[in-house]
PDB file of C-alpha atoms in Angstrom:
ATOM      1  CA  MET A   1      11.876 -28.297   3.972  1.00  0.00           C
ATOM      2  CA  TRP A   2       8.446 -27.244   4.355  1.00  0.00           C
ATOM      3  CA  PHE A   3       9.623 -24.409   6.645  1.00  0.00           C
ATOM      4  CA  PHE A   4      11.676 -23.001   3.662  1.00  0.00           C
ATOM      5  CA  LEU A   5       8.749 -23.476   1.149  1.00  0.00           C
ATOM      6  CA  LEU A   6       6.544 -21.535   3.589  1.00  0.00           C
ATOM      7  CA  ILE A   7       9.050 -18.700   3.811  1.00  0.00           C
ATOM      8  CA  PHE A   8       9.254 -18.665  -0.036  1.00  0.00           C
ATOM      9  CA  PHE A   9       5.519 -18.521  -0.352  1.00  0.00           C
ATOM     10  CA  LEU A  10       4.976 -15.596   2.125  1.00  0.00           C
ATOM     11  CA  ALA A  11       7.717 -13.674   0.395  1.00  0.00           C
ATOM     12  CA  GLY A  12       5.645 -13.717  -2.961  1.00  0.00           C
ATOM     13  CA  CYS A  13       2.410 -12.565  -1.330  1.00  0.00           C
ATOM     14  CA  THR A  14       1.233  -9.019  -1.025  1.00  0.00           C
ATOM     15  CA  ILE A  15       0.803  -9.408   2.666  1.00  0.00           C
ATOM     16  CA  VAL A  16       3.914  -8.556   4.767  1.00  0.00           C
ATOM     17  CA  ILE A  17       4.099  -9.976   8.208  1.00  0.00           C
ATOM     18  CA  ARG A  18       5.954  -7.663  10.435  1.00  0.00           C
ATOM     19  CA  ASP A  19       7.456  -8.230  13.841  1.00  0.00           C
ATOM     20  CA  LYS A  20       5.655  -6.600  16.790  1.00  0.00           C
ATOM     21  CA  SER A  21       8.666  -4.286  17.259  1.00  0.00           C
ATOM     22  CA  GLU A  22       8.231  -2.954  13.761  1.00  0.00           C
ATOM     23  CA  ARG A  23       4.875  -1.520  14.320  1.00  0.00           C
ATOM     24  CA  SER A  24       4.306   1.208  11.586  1.00  0.00           C
ATOM     25  CA  LYS A  25       2.752   4.580  12.477  1.00  0.00           C
ATOM     26  CA  ILE A  26      -0.374   3.784  10.445  1.00  0.00           C
ATOM     27  CA  GLY A  27      -1.019   0.657  12.487  1.00  0.00           C
ATOM     28  CA  GLU A  28      -0.525   2.099  15.943  1.00  0.00           C
ATOM     29  CA  HIS A  29      -4.047   1.196  16.975  1.00  0.00           C
ATOM     30  CA  ASP A  30      -3.727  -2.469  15.556  1.00  0.00           C
ATOM     31  CA  GLN A  31      -3.465  -3.756  18.990  1.00  0.00           C
ATOM     32  CA  GLY A  32      -1.598  -7.051  18.390  1.00  0.00           C
ATOM     33  CA  ARG A  33      -2.207  -7.761  14.732  1.00  0.00           C
ATOM     34  CA  TYR A  34       0.850  -6.485  12.793  1.00  0.00           C
ATOM     35  CA  HIS A  35      -0.033  -7.670   9.113  1.00  0.00           C
ATOM     36  CA  THR A  36       0.430  -4.977   6.460  1.00  0.00           C
ATOM     37  CA  LEU A  37      -1.502  -4.792   3.120  1.00  0.00           C
ATOM     38  CA  ARG A  38      -0.113  -3.108   0.093  1.00  0.00           C
ATOM     39  CA  VAL A  39      -2.067  -1.293  -2.558  1.00  0.00           C
ATOM     40  CA  TYR A  40      -1.900  -2.341  -6.299  1.00  0.00           C
ATOM     41  CA  CYS A  41       0.384   0.228  -7.874  1.00  0.00           C
ATOM     42  CA  PRO A  42       2.037  -0.657 -11.224  1.00  0.00           C
ATOM     43  CA  THR A  43       4.944   1.592 -12.316  1.00  0.00           C
ATOM     44  CA  LYS A  44       4.044   1.559 -15.993  1.00  0.00           C
ATOM     45  CA  LEU A  45       1.013   0.887 -18.114  1.00  0.00           C
ATOM     46  CA  GLU A  46       0.080   0.643 -21.686  1.00  0.00           C
ATOM     47  CA  THR A  47      -3.386   1.961 -22.543  1.00  0.00           C
ATOM     48  CA  LEU A  48      -5.516   4.268 -24.658  1.00  0.00           C
ATOM     49  CA  GLY A  49      -5.861   8.059 -23.992  1.00  0.00           C
ATOM     50  CA  PHE A  50      -9.038  10.147 -24.432  1.00  0.00           C
ATOM     51  CA  TYR A  51     -10.320  13.638 -23.629  1.00  0.00           C
ATOM     52  CA  CYS A  52     -12.937  14.591 -21.017  1.00  0.00           C
ATOM     53  CA  SER A  53     -14.413  17.998 -20.071  1.00  0.00           C
ATOM     54  CA  GLY A  54     -13.259  19.812 -16.791  1.00  0.00           C
ATOM     55  CA  SER A  55      -9.768  20.198 -15.371  1.00  0.00           C
ATOM     56  CA  ARG A  56      -9.065  16.803 -13.983  1.00  0.00           C
ATOM     57  CA  ALA A  57      -7.732  13.472 -15.442  1.00  0.00           C
ATOM     58  CA  TYR A  58      -9.320  10.194 -14.676  1.00  0.00           C
ATOM     59  CA  SER A  59      -8.601   6.568 -14.942  1.00  0.00           C
ATOM     60  CA  ASN A  60      -9.655   3.098 -13.768  1.00  0.00           C
ATOM     61  CA  LEU A  61      -6.110   2.029 -13.669  1.00  0.00           C
ATOM     62  CA  VAL A  62      -4.213   3.861 -10.895  1.00  0.00           C
ATOM     63  CA  GLN A  63      -4.752   4.898  -7.258  1.00  0.00           C
ATOM     64  CA  ALA A  64      -6.791   8.000  -6.682  1.00  0.00           C
ATOM     65  CA  GLY A  65      -4.681  11.095  -6.825  1.00  0.00           C
ATOM     66  CA  SER A  66      -1.663   9.390  -8.403  1.00  0.00           C
ATOM     67  CA  LYS A  67       0.894  11.717 -10.055  1.00  0.00           C
ATOM     68  CA  VAL A  68       1.565  10.134 -13.382  1.00  0.00           C
ATOM     69  CA  ARG A  69       3.485  10.961 -16.624  1.00  0.00           C
ATOM     70  CA  ILE A  70       1.272  10.296 -19.708  1.00  0.00           C
ATOM     71  CA  TYR A  71       3.231   9.728 -22.931  1.00  0.00           C
ATOM     72  CA  SER A  72       1.564   9.938 -26.353  1.00  0.00           C
ATOM     73  CA  TYR A  73       3.028   7.589 -28.985  1.00  0.00           C
ATOM     74  CA  GLN A  74       1.143   9.679 -31.561  1.00  0.00           C
ATOM     75  CA  THR A  75       2.996  12.891 -30.907  1.00  0.00           C
ATOM     76  CA  GLY A  76       5.954  11.785 -28.818  1.00  0.00           C
ATOM     77  CA  LYS A  77       5.050  14.337 -26.060  1.00  0.00           C
ATOM     78  CA  SER A  78       3.951  13.880 -22.551  1.00  0.00           C
ATOM     79  CA  ILE A  79       2.330  15.610 -19.705  1.00  0.00           C
ATOM     80  CA  THR A  80       2.660  15.134 -15.880  1.00  0.00           C
ATOM     81  CA  ILE A  81      -0.601  15.298 -14.002  1.00  0.00           C
ATOM     82  CA  ALA A  82      -2.655  13.931 -10.986  1.00  0.00           C
ATOM     83  CA  VAL A  83      -5.047  11.226 -12.025  1.00  0.00           C
ATOM     84  CA  PHE A  84      -8.264  10.419 -10.111  1.00  0.00           C
ATOM     85  CA  ARG A  85     -10.143   7.252  -9.957  1.00  0.00           C
ATOM     86  CA  ARG A  86     -13.335   6.711 -12.067  1.00  0.00           C
ATOM     87  CA  GLU A  87     -14.305   3.051 -12.770  1.00  0.00           C
ATOM     88  CA  ASP A  88     -16.251   4.150 -15.917  1.00  0.00           C
ATOM     89  CA  VAL A  89     -13.108   5.372 -17.605  1.00  0.00           C
ATOM     90  CA  ASP A  90     -11.429   2.491 -19.442  1.00  0.00           C
ATOM     91  CA  GLY A  91      -7.924   3.842 -19.922  1.00  0.00           C
ATOM     92  CA  VAL A  92      -6.919   7.358 -19.224  1.00  0.00           C
ATOM     93  CA  CYS A  93      -9.064  10.430 -19.794  1.00  0.00           C
ATOM     94  CA  VAL A  94      -7.280  13.892 -19.737  1.00  0.00           C
ATOM     95  CA  PRO A  95      -8.672  17.405 -19.993  1.00  0.00           C
ATOM     96  CA  GLU A  96      -9.364  18.666 -23.451  1.00  0.00           C
ATOM     97  CA  ARG A  97      -6.846  21.439 -23.429  1.00  0.00           C
ATOM     98  CA  PHE A  98      -4.161  18.811 -23.881  1.00  0.00           C
ATOM     99  CA  GLU A  99      -5.400  17.552 -27.327  1.00  0.00           C
ATOM    100  CA  SER A 100      -3.038  19.867 -29.410  1.00  0.00           C
ATOM    101  CA  PHE A 101      -0.257  18.319 -27.329  1.00  0.00           C
ATOM    102  CA  LEU A 102      -1.073  14.604 -27.187  1.00  0.00           C
ATOM    103  CA  GLY A 103      -2.942  14.195 -30.499  1.00  0.00           C
ATOM    104  CA  LYS A 104      -6.374  13.134 -31.607  1.00  0.00           C
ATOM    105  CA  SER A 105      -8.386  10.698 -29.572  1.00  0.00           C
ATOM    106  CA  PRO A 106      -7.983   7.762 -28.914  1.00  0.00           C
ATOM    107  CA  PHE A 107      -4.214   7.928 -28.768  1.00  0.00           C
ATOM    108  CA  ARG A 108      -1.849   5.231 -27.673  1.00  0.00           C
ATOM    109  CA  ALA A 109      -0.556   6.093 -24.246  1.00  0.00           C
ATOM    110  CA  ARG A 110       1.932   5.022 -21.684  1.00  0.00           C
ATOM    111  CA  ILE A 111       1.420   5.800 -18.006  1.00  0.00           C
ATOM    112  CA  GLU A 112       4.335   6.056 -15.662  1.00  0.00           C
ATOM    113  CA  VAL A 113       3.465   6.365 -12.136  1.00  0.00           C
ATOM    114  CA  GLU A 114       5.583   8.921 -10.325  1.00  0.00           C
ATOM    115  CA  ARG A 115       3.694   8.961  -7.015  1.00  0.00           C
ATOM    116  CA  CYS A 116       1.123   6.196  -5.989  1.00  0.00           C
ATOM    117  CA  GLY A 117      -1.961   7.873  -4.564  1.00  0.00           C
ATOM    118  CA  ILE A 118      -2.568  11.293  -3.374  1.00  0.00           C
ATOM    119  CA  ASP A 119       0.201  11.136  -0.861  1.00  0.00           C
ATOM    120  CA  GLY A 120       2.357   8.157  -1.677  1.00  0.00           C
ATOM    121  CA  ILE A 121       1.025   5.828   1.057  1.00  0.00           C
ATOM    122  CA  THR A 122       0.817   2.291  -0.271  1.00  0.00           C
ATOM    123  CA  GLU A 123       0.267   0.195   2.944  1.00  0.00           C
ATOM    124  CA  CYS A 124      -2.638  -0.487   5.213  1.00  0.00           C
ATOM    125  CA  PRO A 125      -2.711  -2.341   8.554  1.00  0.00           C
ATOM    126  CA  ALA A 126      -5.096  -5.299   8.622  1.00  0.00           C
ATOM    127  CA  ILE A 127      -7.110  -4.017  11.604  1.00  0.00           C
ATOM    128  CA  ILE A 128      -7.634  -0.556  13.257  1.00  0.00           C
ATOM    129  CA  ARG A 129      -9.287  -0.082  16.654  1.00  0.00           C
ATOM    130  CA  GLY A 130     -10.042   3.163  18.331  1.00  0.00           C
ATOM    131  CA  LEU A 131     -12.580   5.952  18.721  1.00  0.00           C
ATOM    132  CA  ALA A 132     -14.579   6.786  15.643  1.00  0.00           C
ATOM    133  CA  SER A 133     -16.832  10.068  15.107  1.00  0.00           C
ATOM    134  CA  TRP A 134     -19.069  10.927  12.258  1.00  0.00           C
ATOM    135  CA  TYR A 135     -19.514  13.694   9.784  1.00  0.00           C
ATOM    136  CA  GLY A 136     -22.252  15.210   7.558  1.00  0.00           C
ATOM    137  CA  HIS A 137     -22.864  18.919   7.126  1.00  0.00           C
ATOM    138  CA  PRO A 138     -21.148  21.239   6.254  1.00  0.00           C
ATOM    139  CA  TYR A 139     -19.169  18.666   4.163  1.00  0.00           C
ATOM    140  CA  HIS A 140     -22.182  17.352   2.157  1.00  0.00           C
ATOM    141  CA  GLY A 141     -22.021  18.343  -1.514  1.00  0.00           C
ATOM    142  CA  ARG A 142     -18.376  19.252  -1.331  1.00  0.00           C
ATOM    143  CA  GLU A 143     -15.654  17.422  -3.398  1.00  0.00           C
ATOM    144  CA  SER A 144     -13.746  14.819  -1.383  1.00  0.00           C
ATOM    145  CA  SER A 145     -10.024  14.361  -1.428  1.00  0.00           C
ATOM    146  CA  TYR A 146     -10.890  11.067  -3.610  1.00  0.00           C
ATOM    147  CA  GLY A 147     -12.289  13.355  -6.250  1.00  0.00           C
ATOM    148  CA  ILE A 148     -16.012  12.663  -5.957  1.00  0.00           C
ATOM    149  CA  ILE A 149     -18.649  14.531  -4.233  1.00  0.00           C
ATOM    150  CA  PHE A 150     -19.277  13.658  -0.609  1.00  0.00           C
ATOM    151  CA  ASP A 151     -22.775  12.425   0.058  1.00  0.00           C
ATOM    152  CA  LYS A 152     -23.543  12.404   3.932  1.00  0.00           C
ATOM    153  CA  GLU A 153     -25.918   9.400   3.340  1.00  0.00           C
ATOM    154  CA  GLY A 154     -23.280   7.497   1.479  1.00  0.00           C
ATOM    155  CA  MET A 155     -21.134   4.712   3.020  1.00  0.00           C
ATOM    156  CA  TYR A 156     -17.954   6.800   3.267  1.00  0.00           C
ATOM    157  CA  ALA A 157     -15.011   7.516   5.728  1.00  0.00           C
ATOM    158  CA  ALA A 158     -12.218   9.617   6.554  1.00  0.00           C
ATOM    159  CA  HIS A 159      -8.805   8.523   7.909  1.00  0.00           C
ATOM    160  CA  ARG A 160      -5.596  10.346   8.212  1.00  0.00           C
ATOM    161  CA  GLU A 161      -3.161   7.863   6.561  1.00  0.00           C
ATOM    162  CA  LEU A 162      -5.074   4.968   4.838  1.00  0.00           C
ATOM    163  CA  PRO A 163      -4.823   5.029   0.953  1.00  0.00           C
ATOM    164  CA  LEU A 164      -7.969   6.597  -0.652  1.00  0.00           C
ATOM    165  CA  GLY A 165     -10.280   3.972  -2.023  1.00  0.00           C
ATOM    166  CA  THR A 166      -9.513   1.596   0.829  1.00  0.00           C
ATOM    167  CA  LEU A 167     -12.646  -0.344   1.804  1.00  0.00           C
ATOM    168  CA  LEU A 168     -13.196  -0.920   5.606  1.00  0.00           C
ATOM    169  CA  ARG A 169     -15.753  -3.240   7.497  1.00  0.00           C
ATOM    170  CA  VAL A 170     -16.335  -1.143  10.601  1.00  0.00           C
ATOM    171  CA  LYS A 171     -17.928  -2.594  13.720  1.00  0.00           C
ATOM    172  CA  ASN A 172     -19.358  -0.603  16.677  1.00  0.00           C
ATOM    173  CA  LEU A 173     -17.833  -2.330  19.515  1.00  0.00           C
ATOM    174  CA  LYS A 174     -20.816  -1.064  21.717  1.00  0.00           C
ATOM    175  CA  ASN A 175     -23.654  -2.875  19.866  1.00  0.00           C
ATOM    176  CA  GLY A 176     -21.964  -5.113  17.398  1.00  0.00           C
ATOM    177  CA  LYS A 177     -23.491  -3.472  14.371  1.00  0.00           C
ATOM    178  CA  GLU A 178     -21.329  -3.326  11.144  1.00  0.00           C
ATOM    179  CA  VAL A 179     -21.183  -1.364   7.845  1.00  0.00           C
ATOM    180  CA  VAL A 180     -18.698  -1.367   4.961  1.00  0.00           C
ATOM    181  CA  VAL A 181     -17.336   2.067   3.931  1.00  0.00           C
ATOM    182  CA  LYS A 182     -14.859   3.547   1.496  1.00  0.00           C
ATOM    183  CA  VAL A 183     -12.117   5.979   2.572  1.00  0.00           C
ATOM    184  CA  ILE A 184     -12.465   9.079   0.375  1.00  0.00           C
ATOM    185  CA  ASP A 185     -11.249  11.832   2.782  1.00  0.00           C
ATOM    186  CA  ARG A 186      -8.580  12.790   5.181  1.00  0.00           C
ATOM    187  CA  GLY A 187      -9.443  13.023   9.035  1.00  0.00           C
ATOM    188  CA  PRO A 188     -10.267  13.033  11.693  1.00  0.00           C
ATOM    189  CA  PHE A 189      -8.015  15.698  13.035  1.00  0.00           C
ATOM    190  CA  LYS A 190      -9.184  15.575  16.637  1.00  0.00           C
ATOM    191  CA  GLU A 191      -6.717  13.849  18.774  1.00  0.00           C
ATOM    192  CA  GLY A 192      -7.637  10.520  19.982  1.00  0.00           C
ATOM    193  CA  ARG A 193      -9.930   9.643  17.038  1.00  0.00           C
ATOM    194  CA  VAL A 194      -8.827   7.209  14.470  1.00  0.00           C
ATOM    195  CA  LEU A 195     -11.812   7.328  11.955  1.00  0.00           C
ATOM    196  CA  ASP A 196     -14.727   9.423  10.821  1.00  0.00           C
ATOM    197  CA  VAL A 197     -17.657   7.702   9.269  1.00  0.00           C
ATOM    198  CA  SER A 198     -20.388   9.447   7.221  1.00  0.00           C
ATOM    199  CA  GLU A 199     -23.670  10.299   8.690  1.00  0.00           C
ATOM    200  CA  GLY A 200     -25.340   7.481   6.632  1.00  0.00           C
ATOM    201  CA  ALA A 201     -22.665   4.922   7.901  1.00  0.00           C
ATOM    202  CA  ALA A 202     -23.181   6.268  11.456  1.00  0.00           C
ATOM    203  CA  LYS A 203     -26.896   5.612  11.270  1.00  0.00           C
ATOM    204  CA  LYS A 204     -26.293   1.962  10.355  1.00  0.00           C
ATOM    205  CA  LEU A 205     -23.806   1.797  13.233  1.00  0.00           C
ATOM    206  CA  ASP A 206     -26.310   3.327  15.491  1.00  0.00           C
ATOM    207  CA  MET A 207     -23.780   5.884  16.851  1.00  0.00           C
ATOM    208  CA  ILE A 208     -25.619   9.233  15.952  1.00  0.00           C
ATOM    209  CA  ARG A 209     -26.566   9.863  19.562  1.00  0.00           C
ATOM    210  CA  ASP A 210     -23.246   8.865  21.007  1.00  0.00           C
ATOM    211  CA  GLY A 211     -21.292  10.942  18.722  1.00  0.00           C
ATOM    212  CA  GLU A 212     -18.236   8.849  19.029  1.00  0.00           C
ATOM    213  CA  VAL A 213     -17.752   5.205  19.918  1.00  0.00           C
ATOM    214  CA  MET A 214     -15.033   2.475  19.928  1.00  0.00           C
ATOM    215  CA  VAL A 215     -14.803   0.629  16.640  1.00  0.00           C
ATOM    216  CA  GLU A 216     -12.876  -2.166  14.994  1.00  0.00           C
ATOM    217  CA  ALA A 217     -12.246  -1.568  11.356  1.00  0.00           C
ATOM    218  CA  VAL A 218     -11.051  -4.480   9.211  1.00  0.00           C
ATOM    219  CA  VAL A 219      -9.421  -3.630   5.949  1.00  0.00           C
ATOM    220  CA  LEU A 220     -11.130  -5.460   3.116  1.00  0.00           C
ATOM    221  CA  ARG A 221      -9.156  -3.884   0.293  1.00  0.00           C
ATOM    222  CA  CYS A 222      -6.103  -1.588   0.599  1.00  0.00           C
ATOM    223  CA  GLY A 223      -6.621   1.276  -1.875  1.00  0.00           C
ATOM    224  CA  ASP A 224      -8.510   0.768  -5.104  1.00  0.00           C
TER     225      ASP A 224
END
């Protein structure tokens, strides 16, 4: 009886326990722990729409880079656009050029998510182990894949497949030092490396001189 209750409980969780033979591509460095965490990604949301300057749409409701259809109840029209993450935008903010199409602000809006995140990846392994390097210049001051400006002194990281916005607790296995970083970019692209951390994070990990070190990265949050 308790066994069936346990199975029912696990089926309702957002953590999927996979058999070792089902190791996913993203978790190939997990080395024995095959839990998979999922991002929060609703398919439909009711909210309010506003306008903002610039060419990008922002919201605090969807994963960074999600492709969404925004329907205006005011005009009965919709647009499809990539929406990036901003915690200070309560609802959805779209470029001002769409005002004649969607109506006066604020407008009642329905968001329909067509692609969750910048590349549709919705899972994270619980743990990643492998070689990490660090990056600073010439990326400092450039816009990241996440949609924010990269600050080399910030606590950031790049990973090839983790959903953008994922929080990692990274430990330098050489000295035991740790730091929490947010994944905002894609990389590293050199074979054999699993993670790039920002220069600021590398300083806290005391890995600047080494250049690359073995790390263990624990997923604290999968996506935003």
